[in-house]
Coordinates of C-alpha atoms in Angstrom, one line a residue:
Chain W
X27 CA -39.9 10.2 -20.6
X28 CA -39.7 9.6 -24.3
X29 CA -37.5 7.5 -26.2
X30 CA -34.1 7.9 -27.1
X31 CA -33.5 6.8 -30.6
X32 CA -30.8 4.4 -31.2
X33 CA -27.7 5.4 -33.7
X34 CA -27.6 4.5 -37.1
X35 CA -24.4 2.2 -37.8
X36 CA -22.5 2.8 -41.0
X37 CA -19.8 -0.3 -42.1
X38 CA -16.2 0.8 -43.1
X39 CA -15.2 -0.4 -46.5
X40 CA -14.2 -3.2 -47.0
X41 CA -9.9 -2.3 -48.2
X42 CA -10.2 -0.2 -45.1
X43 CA -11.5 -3.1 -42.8
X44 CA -9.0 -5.7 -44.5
X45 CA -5.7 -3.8 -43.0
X46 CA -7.5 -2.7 -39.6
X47 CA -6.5 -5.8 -37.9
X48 CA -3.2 -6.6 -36.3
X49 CA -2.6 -10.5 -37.8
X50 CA -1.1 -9.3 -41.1
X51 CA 1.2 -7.7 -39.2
X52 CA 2.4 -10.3 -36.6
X53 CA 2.8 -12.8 -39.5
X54 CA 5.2 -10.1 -41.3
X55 CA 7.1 -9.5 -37.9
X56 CA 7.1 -13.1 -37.3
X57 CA 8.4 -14.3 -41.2
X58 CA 11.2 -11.9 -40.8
X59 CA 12.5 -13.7 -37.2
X60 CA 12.7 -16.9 -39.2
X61 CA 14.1 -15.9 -42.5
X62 CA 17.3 -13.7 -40.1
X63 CA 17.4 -17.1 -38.1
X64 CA 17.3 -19.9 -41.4
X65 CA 20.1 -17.3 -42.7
X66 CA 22.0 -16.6 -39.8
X67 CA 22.3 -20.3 -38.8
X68 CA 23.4 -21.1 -42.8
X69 CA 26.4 -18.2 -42.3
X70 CA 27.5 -19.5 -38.7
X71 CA 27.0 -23.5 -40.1
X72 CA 27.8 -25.0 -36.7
X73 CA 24.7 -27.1 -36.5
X74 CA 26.3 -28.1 -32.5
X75 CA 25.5 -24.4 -31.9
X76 CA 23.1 -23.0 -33.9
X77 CA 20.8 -25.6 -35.8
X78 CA 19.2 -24.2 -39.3
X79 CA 15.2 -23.7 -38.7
X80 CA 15.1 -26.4 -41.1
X81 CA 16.8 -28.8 -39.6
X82 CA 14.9 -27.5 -36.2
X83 CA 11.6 -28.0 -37.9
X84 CA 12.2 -31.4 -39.0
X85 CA 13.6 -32.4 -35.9
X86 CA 10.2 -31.3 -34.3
X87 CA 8.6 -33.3 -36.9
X88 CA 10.2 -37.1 -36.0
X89 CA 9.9 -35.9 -32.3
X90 CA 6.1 -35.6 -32.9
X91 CA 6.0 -38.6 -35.0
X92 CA 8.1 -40.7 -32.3
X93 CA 5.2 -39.6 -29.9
X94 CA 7.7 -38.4 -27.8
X95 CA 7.3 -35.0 -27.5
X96 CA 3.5 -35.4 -27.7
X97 CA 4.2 -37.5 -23.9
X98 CA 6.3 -35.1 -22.5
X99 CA 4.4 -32.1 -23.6
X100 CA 1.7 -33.7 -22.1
X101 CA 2.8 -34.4 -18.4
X102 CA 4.2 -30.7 -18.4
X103 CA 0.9 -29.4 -19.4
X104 CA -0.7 -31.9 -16.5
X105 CA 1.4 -30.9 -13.9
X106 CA 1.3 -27.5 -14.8
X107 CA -2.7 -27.1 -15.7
X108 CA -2.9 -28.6 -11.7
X109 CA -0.3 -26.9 -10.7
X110 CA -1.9 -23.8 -12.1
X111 CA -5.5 -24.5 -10.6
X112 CA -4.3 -24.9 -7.0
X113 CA -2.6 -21.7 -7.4
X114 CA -5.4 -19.4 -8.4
X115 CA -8.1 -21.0 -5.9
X116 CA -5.1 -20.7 -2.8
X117 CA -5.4 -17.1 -4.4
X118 CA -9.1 -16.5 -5.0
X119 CA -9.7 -17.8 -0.9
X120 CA -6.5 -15.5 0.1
X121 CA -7.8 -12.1 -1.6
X122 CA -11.5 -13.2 -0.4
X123 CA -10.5 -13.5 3.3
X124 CA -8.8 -10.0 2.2
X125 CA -11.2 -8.0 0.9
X126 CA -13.9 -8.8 4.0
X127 CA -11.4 -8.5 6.8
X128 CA -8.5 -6.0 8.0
X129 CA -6.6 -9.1 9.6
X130 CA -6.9 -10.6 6.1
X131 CA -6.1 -7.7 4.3
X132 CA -2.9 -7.7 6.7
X133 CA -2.2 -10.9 6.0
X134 CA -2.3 -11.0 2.4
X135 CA -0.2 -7.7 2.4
X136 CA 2.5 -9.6 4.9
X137 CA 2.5 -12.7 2.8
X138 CA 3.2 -11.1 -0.9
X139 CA 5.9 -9.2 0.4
X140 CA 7.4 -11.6 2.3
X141 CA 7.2 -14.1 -1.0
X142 CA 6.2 -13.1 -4.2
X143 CA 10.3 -11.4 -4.6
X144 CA 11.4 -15.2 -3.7
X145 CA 12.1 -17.4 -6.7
X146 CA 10.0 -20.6 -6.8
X147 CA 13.2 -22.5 -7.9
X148 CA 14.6 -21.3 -4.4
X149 CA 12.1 -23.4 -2.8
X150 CA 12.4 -26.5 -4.7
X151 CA 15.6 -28.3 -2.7
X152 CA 12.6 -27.9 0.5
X153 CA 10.1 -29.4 -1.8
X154 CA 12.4 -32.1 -2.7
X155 CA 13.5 -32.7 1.2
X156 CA 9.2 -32.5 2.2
X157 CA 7.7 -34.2 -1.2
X158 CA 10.7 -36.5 -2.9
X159 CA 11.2 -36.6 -6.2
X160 CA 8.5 -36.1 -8.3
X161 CA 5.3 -34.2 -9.6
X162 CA 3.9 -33.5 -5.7
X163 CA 6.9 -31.3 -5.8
X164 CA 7.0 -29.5 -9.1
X165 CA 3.5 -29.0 -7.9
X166 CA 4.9 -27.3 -4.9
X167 CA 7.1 -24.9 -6.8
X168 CA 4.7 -23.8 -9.5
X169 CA 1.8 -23.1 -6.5
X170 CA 3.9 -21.1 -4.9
X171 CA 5.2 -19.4 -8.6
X172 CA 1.4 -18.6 -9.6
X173 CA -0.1 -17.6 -6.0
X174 CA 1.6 -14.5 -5.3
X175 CA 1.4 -12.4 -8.5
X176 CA -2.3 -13.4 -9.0
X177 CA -3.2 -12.9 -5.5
X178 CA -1.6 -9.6 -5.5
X179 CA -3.2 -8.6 -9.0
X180 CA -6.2 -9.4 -7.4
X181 CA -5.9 -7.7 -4.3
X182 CA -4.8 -4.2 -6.1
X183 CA -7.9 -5.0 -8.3
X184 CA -10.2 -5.1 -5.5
X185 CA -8.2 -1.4 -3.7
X186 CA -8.9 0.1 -7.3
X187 CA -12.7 -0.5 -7.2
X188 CA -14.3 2.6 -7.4
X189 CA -16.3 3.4 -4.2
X190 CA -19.6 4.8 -5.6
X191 CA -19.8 1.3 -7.2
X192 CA -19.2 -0.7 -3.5
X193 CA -22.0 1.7 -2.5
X194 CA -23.8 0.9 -5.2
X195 CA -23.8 -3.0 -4.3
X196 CA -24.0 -2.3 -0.4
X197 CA -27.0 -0.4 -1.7
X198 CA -28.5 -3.5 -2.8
X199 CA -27.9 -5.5 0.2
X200 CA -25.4 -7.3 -0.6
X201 CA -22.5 -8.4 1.8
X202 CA -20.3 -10.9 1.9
X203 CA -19.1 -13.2 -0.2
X204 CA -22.0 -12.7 -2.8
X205 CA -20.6 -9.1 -2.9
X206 CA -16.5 -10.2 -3.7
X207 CA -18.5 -12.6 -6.3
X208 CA -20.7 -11.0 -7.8
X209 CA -19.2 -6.9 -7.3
X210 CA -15.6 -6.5 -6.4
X211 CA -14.3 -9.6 -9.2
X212 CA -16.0 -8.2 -12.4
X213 CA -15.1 -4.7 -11.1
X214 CA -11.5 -5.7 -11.0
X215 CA -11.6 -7.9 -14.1
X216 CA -9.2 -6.4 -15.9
X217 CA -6.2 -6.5 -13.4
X218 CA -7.5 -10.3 -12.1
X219 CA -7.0 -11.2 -15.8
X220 CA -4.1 -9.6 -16.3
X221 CA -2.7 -11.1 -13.3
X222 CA -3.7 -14.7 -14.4
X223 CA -1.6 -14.2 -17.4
X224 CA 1.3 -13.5 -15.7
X225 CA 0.9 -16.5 -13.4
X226 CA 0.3 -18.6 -16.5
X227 CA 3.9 -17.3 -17.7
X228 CA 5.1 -17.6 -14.2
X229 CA 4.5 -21.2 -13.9
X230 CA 5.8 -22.2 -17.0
X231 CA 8.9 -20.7 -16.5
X232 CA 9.3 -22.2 -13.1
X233 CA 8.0 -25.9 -14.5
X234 CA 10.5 -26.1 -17.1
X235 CA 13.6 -24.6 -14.8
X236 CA 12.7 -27.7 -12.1
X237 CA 12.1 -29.9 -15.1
X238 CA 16.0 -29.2 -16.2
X239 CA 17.4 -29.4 -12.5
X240 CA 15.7 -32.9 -11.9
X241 CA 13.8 -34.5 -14.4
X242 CA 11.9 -36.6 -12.3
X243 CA 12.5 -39.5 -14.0
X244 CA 13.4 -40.5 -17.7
X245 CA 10.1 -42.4 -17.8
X246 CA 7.7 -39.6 -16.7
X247 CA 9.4 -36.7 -17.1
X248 CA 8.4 -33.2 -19.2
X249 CA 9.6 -31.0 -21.6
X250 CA 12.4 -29.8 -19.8
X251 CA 13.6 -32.9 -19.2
X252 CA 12.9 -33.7 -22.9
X253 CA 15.2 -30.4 -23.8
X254 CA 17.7 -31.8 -21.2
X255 CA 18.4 -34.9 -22.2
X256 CA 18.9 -33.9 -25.7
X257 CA 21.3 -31.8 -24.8
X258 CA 23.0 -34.6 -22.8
X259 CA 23.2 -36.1 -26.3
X260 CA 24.6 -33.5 -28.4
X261 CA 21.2 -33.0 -30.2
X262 CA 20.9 -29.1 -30.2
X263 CA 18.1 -29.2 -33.2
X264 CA 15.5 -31.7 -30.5
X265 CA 17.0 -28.7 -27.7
X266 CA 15.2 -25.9 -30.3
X267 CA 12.7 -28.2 -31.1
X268 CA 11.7 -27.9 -27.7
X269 CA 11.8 -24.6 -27.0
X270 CA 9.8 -23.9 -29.9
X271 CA 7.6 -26.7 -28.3
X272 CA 7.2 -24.1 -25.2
X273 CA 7.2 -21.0 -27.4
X274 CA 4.2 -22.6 -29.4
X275 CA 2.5 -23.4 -25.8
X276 CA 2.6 -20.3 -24.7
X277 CA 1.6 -18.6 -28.1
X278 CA -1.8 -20.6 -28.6
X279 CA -2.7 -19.9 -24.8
X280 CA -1.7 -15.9 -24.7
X281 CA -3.2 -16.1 -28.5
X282 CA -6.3 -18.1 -28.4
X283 CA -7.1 -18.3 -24.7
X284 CA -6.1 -15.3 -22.9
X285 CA -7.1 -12.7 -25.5
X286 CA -10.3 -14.6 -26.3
X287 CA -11.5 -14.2 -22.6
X288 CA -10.0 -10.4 -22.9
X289 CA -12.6 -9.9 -25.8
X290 CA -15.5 -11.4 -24.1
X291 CA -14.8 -9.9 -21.0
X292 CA -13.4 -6.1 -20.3
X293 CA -13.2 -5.2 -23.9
X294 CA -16.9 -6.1 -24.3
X295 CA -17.6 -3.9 -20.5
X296 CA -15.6 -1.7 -22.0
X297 CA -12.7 -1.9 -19.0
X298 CA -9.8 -2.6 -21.2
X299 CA -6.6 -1.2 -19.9
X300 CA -2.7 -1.8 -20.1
Chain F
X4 CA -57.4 -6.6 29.8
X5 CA -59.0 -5.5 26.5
X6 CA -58.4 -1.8 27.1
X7 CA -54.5 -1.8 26.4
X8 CA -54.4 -3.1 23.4
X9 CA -56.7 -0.4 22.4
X10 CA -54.7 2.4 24.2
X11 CA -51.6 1.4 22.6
X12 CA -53.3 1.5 19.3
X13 CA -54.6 5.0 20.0
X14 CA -51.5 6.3 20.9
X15 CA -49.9 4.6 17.8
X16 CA -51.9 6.6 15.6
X17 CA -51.2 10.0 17.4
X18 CA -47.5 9.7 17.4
X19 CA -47.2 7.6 14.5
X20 CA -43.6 8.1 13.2
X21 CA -42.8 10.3 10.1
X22 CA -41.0 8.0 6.8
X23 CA -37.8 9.3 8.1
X24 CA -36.5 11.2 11.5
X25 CA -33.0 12.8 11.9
X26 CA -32.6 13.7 15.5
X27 CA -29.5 16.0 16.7
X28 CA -27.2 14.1 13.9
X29 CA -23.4 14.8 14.0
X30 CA -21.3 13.4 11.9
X31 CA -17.3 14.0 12.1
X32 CA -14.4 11.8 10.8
X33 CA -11.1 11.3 10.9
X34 CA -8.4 12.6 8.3
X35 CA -4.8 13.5 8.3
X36 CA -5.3 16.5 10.3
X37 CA -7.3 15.6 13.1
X38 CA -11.0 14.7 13.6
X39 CA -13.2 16.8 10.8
X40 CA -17.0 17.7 11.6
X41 CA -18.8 18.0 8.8
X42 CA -22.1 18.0 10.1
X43 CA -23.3 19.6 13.1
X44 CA -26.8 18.7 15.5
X45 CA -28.8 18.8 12.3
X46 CA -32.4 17.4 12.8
X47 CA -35.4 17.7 10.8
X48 CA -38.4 14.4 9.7
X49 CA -39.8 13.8 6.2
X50 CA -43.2 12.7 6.0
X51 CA -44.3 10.0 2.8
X52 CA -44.9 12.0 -0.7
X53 CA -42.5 14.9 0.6
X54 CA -39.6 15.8 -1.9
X55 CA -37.1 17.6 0.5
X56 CA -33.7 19.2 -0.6
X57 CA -31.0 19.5 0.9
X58 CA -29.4 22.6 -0.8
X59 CA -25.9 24.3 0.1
X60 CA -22.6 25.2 -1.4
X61 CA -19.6 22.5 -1.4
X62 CA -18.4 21.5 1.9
X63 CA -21.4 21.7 3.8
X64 CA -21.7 18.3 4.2
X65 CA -24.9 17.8 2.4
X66 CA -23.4 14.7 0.7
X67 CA -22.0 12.9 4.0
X68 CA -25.6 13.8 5.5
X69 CA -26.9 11.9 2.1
X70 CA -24.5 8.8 3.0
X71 CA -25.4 8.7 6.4
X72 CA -29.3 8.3 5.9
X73 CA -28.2 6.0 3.0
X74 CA -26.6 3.9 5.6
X75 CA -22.8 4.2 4.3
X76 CA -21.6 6.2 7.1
X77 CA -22.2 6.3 11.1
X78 CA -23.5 9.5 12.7
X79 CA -20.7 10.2 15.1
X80 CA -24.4 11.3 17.2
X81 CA -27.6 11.3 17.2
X82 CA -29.3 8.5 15.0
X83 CA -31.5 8.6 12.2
X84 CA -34.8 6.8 11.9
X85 CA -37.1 5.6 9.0
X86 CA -40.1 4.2 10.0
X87 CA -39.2 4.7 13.5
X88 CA -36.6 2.2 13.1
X89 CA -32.7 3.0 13.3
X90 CA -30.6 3.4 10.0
X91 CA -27.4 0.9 10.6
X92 CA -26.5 -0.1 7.2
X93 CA -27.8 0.7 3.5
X94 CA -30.5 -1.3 1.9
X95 CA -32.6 -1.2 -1.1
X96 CA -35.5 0.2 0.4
X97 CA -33.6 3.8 0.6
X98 CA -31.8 3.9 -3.2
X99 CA -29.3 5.9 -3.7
X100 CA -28.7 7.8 -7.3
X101 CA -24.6 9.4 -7.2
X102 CA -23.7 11.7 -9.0
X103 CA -20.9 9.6 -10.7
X104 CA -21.8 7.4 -13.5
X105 CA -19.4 4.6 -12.6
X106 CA -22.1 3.7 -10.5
X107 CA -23.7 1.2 -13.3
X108 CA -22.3 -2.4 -13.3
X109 CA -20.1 -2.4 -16.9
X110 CA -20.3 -5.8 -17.2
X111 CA -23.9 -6.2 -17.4
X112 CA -26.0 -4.2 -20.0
X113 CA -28.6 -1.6 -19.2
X114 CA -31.3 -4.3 -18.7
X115 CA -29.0 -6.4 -17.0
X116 CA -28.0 -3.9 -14.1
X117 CA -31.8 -3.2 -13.9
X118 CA -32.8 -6.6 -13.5
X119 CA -30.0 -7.9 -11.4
X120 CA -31.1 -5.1 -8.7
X121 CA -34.0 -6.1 -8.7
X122 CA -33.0 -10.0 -8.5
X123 CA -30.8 -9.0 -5.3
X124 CA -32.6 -6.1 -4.2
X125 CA -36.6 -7.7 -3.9
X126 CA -35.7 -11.3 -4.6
X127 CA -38.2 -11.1 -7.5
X128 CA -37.4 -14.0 -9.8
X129 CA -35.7 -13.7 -13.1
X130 CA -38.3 -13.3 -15.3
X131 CA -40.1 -10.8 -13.0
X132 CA -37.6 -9.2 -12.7
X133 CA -36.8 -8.8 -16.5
X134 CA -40.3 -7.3 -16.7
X135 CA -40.4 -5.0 -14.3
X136 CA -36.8 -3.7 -15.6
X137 CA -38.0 -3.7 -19.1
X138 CA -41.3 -1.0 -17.7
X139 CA -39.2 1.0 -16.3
X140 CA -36.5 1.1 -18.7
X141 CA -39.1 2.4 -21.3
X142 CA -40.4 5.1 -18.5
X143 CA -37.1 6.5 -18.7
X144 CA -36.8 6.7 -22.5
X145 CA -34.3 3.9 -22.6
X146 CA -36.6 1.2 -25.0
X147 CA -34.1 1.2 -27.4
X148 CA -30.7 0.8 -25.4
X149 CA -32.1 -2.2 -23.0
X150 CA -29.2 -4.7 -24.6
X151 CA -26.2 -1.7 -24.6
X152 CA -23.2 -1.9 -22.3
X153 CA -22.9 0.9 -20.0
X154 CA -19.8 2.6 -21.5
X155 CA -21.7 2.8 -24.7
X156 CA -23.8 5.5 -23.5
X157 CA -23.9 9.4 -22.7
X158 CA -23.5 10.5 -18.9
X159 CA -27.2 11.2 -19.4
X160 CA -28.7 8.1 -20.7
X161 CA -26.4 6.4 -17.3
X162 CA -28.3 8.6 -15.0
X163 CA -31.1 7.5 -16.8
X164 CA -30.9 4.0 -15.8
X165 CA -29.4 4.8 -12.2
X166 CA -32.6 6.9 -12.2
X167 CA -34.7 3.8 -13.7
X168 CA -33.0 1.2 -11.2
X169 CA -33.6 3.3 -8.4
X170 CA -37.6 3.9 -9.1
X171 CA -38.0 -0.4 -10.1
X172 CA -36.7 -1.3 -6.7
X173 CA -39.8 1.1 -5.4
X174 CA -37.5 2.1 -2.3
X175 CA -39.8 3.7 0.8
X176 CA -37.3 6.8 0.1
X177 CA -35.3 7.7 -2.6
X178 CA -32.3 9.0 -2.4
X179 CA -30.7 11.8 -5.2
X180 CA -26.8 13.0 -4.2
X181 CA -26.2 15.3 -6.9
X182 CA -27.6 13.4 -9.3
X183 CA -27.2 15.8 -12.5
X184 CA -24.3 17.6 -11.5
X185 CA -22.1 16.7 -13.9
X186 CA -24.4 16.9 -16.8
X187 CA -24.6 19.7 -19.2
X188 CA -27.0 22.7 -18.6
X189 CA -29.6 21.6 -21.0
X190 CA -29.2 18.0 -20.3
X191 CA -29.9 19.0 -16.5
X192 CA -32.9 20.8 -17.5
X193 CA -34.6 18.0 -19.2
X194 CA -33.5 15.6 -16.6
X195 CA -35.1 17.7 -14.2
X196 CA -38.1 17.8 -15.3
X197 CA -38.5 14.4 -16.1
X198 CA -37.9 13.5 -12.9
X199 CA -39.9 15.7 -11.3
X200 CA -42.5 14.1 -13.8
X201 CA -41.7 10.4 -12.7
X202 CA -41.9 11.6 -8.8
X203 CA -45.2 12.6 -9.3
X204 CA -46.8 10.3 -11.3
X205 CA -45.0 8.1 -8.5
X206 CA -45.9 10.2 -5.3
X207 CA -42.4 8.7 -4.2
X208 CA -40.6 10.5 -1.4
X209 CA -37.2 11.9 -2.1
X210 CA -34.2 13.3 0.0
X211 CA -32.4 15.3 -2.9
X212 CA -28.9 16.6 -2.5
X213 CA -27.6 19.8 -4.9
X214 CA -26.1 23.2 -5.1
X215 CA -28.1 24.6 -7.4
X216 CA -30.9 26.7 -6.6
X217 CA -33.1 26.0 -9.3
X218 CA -33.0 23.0 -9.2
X219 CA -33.9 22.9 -5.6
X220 CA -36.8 24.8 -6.7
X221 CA -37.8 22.6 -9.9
X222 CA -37.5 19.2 -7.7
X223 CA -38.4 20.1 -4.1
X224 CA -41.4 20.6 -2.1
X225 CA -39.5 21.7 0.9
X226 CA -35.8 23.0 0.7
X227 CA -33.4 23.1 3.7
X228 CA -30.3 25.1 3.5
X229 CA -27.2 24.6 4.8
X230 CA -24.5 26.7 6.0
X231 CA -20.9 25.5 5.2
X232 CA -18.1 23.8 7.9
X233 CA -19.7 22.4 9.6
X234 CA -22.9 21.8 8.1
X235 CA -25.8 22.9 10.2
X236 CA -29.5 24.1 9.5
X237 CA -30.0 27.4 7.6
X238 CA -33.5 28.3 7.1
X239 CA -36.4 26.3 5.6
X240 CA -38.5 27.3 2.5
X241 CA -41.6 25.6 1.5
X242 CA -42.1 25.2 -2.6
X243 CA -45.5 26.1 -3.9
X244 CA -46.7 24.4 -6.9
X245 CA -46.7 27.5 -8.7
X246 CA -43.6 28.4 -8.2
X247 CA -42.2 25.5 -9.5
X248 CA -42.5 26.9 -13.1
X249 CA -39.4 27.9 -14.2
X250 CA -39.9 31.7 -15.8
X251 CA -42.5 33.1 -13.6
X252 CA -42.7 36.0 -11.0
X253 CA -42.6 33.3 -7.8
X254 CA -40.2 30.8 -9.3
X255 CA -37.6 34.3 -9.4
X256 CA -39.2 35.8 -6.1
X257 CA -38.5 32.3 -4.2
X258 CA -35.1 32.1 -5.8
X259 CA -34.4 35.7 -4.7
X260 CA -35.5 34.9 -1.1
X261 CA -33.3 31.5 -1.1
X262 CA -30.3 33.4 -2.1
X263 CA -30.6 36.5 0.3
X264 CA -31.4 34.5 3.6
X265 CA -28.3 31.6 2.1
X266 CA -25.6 33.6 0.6
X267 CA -24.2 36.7 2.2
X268 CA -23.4 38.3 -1.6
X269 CA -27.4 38.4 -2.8
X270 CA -24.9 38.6 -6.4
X271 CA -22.8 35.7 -5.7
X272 CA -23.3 33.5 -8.8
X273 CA -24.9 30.2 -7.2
X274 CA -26.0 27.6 -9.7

């Protein structure tokens, strides 16, 4: 057959490539949440209630300086990084047994139902009566917060394959677990992923919740208990100092992580979808 | 002692089995409404180097019949044989081109999906594999689109690898299920005749699925038509080299016949 010749590629100037991009925008949306906020807070001047973002800002400053909020942010992340982990292999093995047998297909189906509606904080006085006090079961709770949604994410992923590309693989050989690996997971990319962010906001939620029911202990305990206990003393800036703490968190990992993986990944197969 | 040996060899060689051997095939399935036969006691064999279509209008089952020799489905009777040996599941060594282009891998590129068939498919190592994927990338036309995702190419240029994939993994049959029906007209044409091209510089054996007589005629050296629900065995037409040129007095006359014996309404618009 003869050669198809590739396309010639013209670039877009460059005022036209400068405003393509969504950043500018963020940073516009975002400037205008703290200006209302800094003003807002100045009008209302009940520090107790409302701190000014200054006085926010600077209290995140000494709390970073103290090393204190460095600590706590970093159990949180520890606990919830393993946390995190257990919960998507549990998930990857569920959806696995799933997708190569009706019984596990049944199962899995059983199992969300019966769970993924049930709040992980509900579970945690059973966590607290099987693990004690401390990380084994904040562990516990978050597990159980991050399996469901991503094992169902995955699961619908796997349904939404299209057939002529199983055949495609079966065509090849392949069966299996080398054909969930290697053919149903990249063909179901996009909802695995999208499914592994919501888990990620899943278990942060549920970490800081048990953090601010029982926080462990003063010693070792995370940034809910950090945003606890200043509350406990009447120091609402540290309380917004750690919220913004989380808000930060979950901006550089939805920011940097997630969408970098989304760019490498479906956008590049050209799979992206909501 | 020694004469048995020799025996069984002789009566190897008179009976030796045709490349693939449908033998009273049924295949039915369940839906909603009850049990659905879409292919009734069809039986026919295809010897090596023989292009045969299967040609009939939608809903004669030509496609099931396609999936069935491909090993995706069960015949619900009879069995099907290549090489004398039973079809129970697919394998590369019968490769199937769809008719949908989703059937490409989007997350590897052109070479990639190429290469990785032929990594799973023959166990050739990577940088075999690579080679033999670059060939027949270029065979197909596609030299300049080896590093290009999938969805950055026409419906064509996908068939094209499908079509280049399919050839690399050098299956003992190849198999086509309607493999350029949803290109445009003159996007078929070419693709046609390019494969046609590729099957004889090949002298690979193809089991070729359509509706369109044409293209029956272009492809084929035998064409089997089908009547509709269920499907079962029409008439049989045998395609002379000459009339395989599209424009002259047999390739019309053959496409007259195919029509008349197939399609009550000899006017019924069939392409």
């Amino acid at each position: 057959m003869s050669d198809i010749a590739a396309p010639k590629l013209l670039r877009a100037p460059a005022s036209q490539r400068a405003f393509a991009g969504t950043p500018w925008r963020r940073a516009v949306i975002l400037a205008g949440f703290a200006l209302i906020w800094e003003l807002y807070a100045r009008w209302l001047d009940n520090p107790l209630l409302l701190p000014t973002m200054g006085a926010t800002l600077s209290a995140l400053w000494s709390a970073i300086l103290s090393g204190e909020l460095p600590d706590r942010t970093l159990t949180s992340l520890r606990v919830l990084t393993t946390g995190y982990a257990i919960g998507v292999a549990v998930a990857a093995i569920l959806t696995t047994l799933a997708a190569l047998s009706r019984w596990g297909n049944e199962a899995l189906g059983l199992l969300t139902s019966m769970f993924n509606p049930l709040p992980a904080i509900a579970l945690l006085p059973v966590a607290l009566l099987w693990f004690g006090v401390g990380t084994p079961s904040l562990i516990f709770v978050i597990v159980h917060s991050v399996l469901w949604p991503v094992a169902l994410a995955c699961h619908g992923g796997f349904l939404a394959v299209p057939p002529t590309l199983r055949m495609a693989g079966r065509n090849l050989g392949l069966s299996g677990g080398r054909f969930v690996v290697e053919i149903l997971v990249p063909a179901a990319f996009p909802q695995i992923l999208s499914g592994l962010r919501i888990g990620w906001a899943f278990a942060w939620r549920t970490l800081i919740a048990a953090e601010l029911v029982f926080g462990v202990s003063a010693r070792s305990g995370g940034l809910g208990w950090f945003i606890y206990t200043s509350r406990a003393q009447l120091e609402t800036a540290s309380v917004f100092a750690g919220l913004l703490t989380v808000i930060l968190i979950g901006l550089v990992v939805e920011g940097v992580i997630f969408r970098t993986l989304t760019r490498l990944t479906v956008q590049r197969w050209g799979q992206e979808q909501a | 002692m020694n004469v048995a040996p020799r025996l069984a060899g002789l009566v190897g060689d008179a009976v030796s089995p045709p490349l693939l051997a449908l033998d009273h095939v049924s295949i039915s399935y369940p839906t909603r409404d009850g049990i659905l036969t879409a292919v009734e006691d069809v039986s026919f064999t295809l010897s090596a180097g023989e292009r045969l279509v299967l040609l009939g209008p939608s809903g004669c089952g030509k496609s099931t019949l396609l999936r069935t020799v491909g090993g995706f489905l069960k015949p619900s009777a009879g069995e099907i044989r290549l090489h004398g040996k039973r079809i129970v599941a697919p394998g590369p060594d019968r490769m199937t081109v769809f008719q949908e282009f989703d059937q490409l891998l989007p997350w590897r590129t052109v070479l990639g999906n190429v290469r990785y068939a032929l990594e799973r498919g023959k166990s050739l190592p990577r940088g075999q594999a690579e080679e033999v994927a670059r060939h027949w990338l270029t065979r197909v036309g596609l030299k300049n689109f080896v590093d290009a995702f999938p969805h950055t190419l026409s419906g064509g240029m996908k068939q094209r690898v499908a079509i280049a994939r399919a050839f690399a993994l050098e299956p003992a049959l190849l198999l086509m299920d309607e493999p350029f029906a949803a290109l445009d007209a003159l996007t078929r044409r070419q693709m046609q005749d390019e494969l046609l091209k590729l099957c004889e510089e090949t002298g690979s054996t193809a089991l070729f699925v359509t509706h369109g007589i044409d293209e029956a005629i272009r492809v084929g050296t035998r064409i089997i038509a089908l009547t509709p629900h269920p499907g079962r065995l029409a008439a049989s037409f045998d395609v002379l080299p000459e009339s395989r040129v599209r424009g002259t007095a047999q390739f019309a006359e053959l496409e007259r016949q195919i029509q008349q014996s197939v399609f009550a309404d000899p006017e019924a618009e069939y392409v």
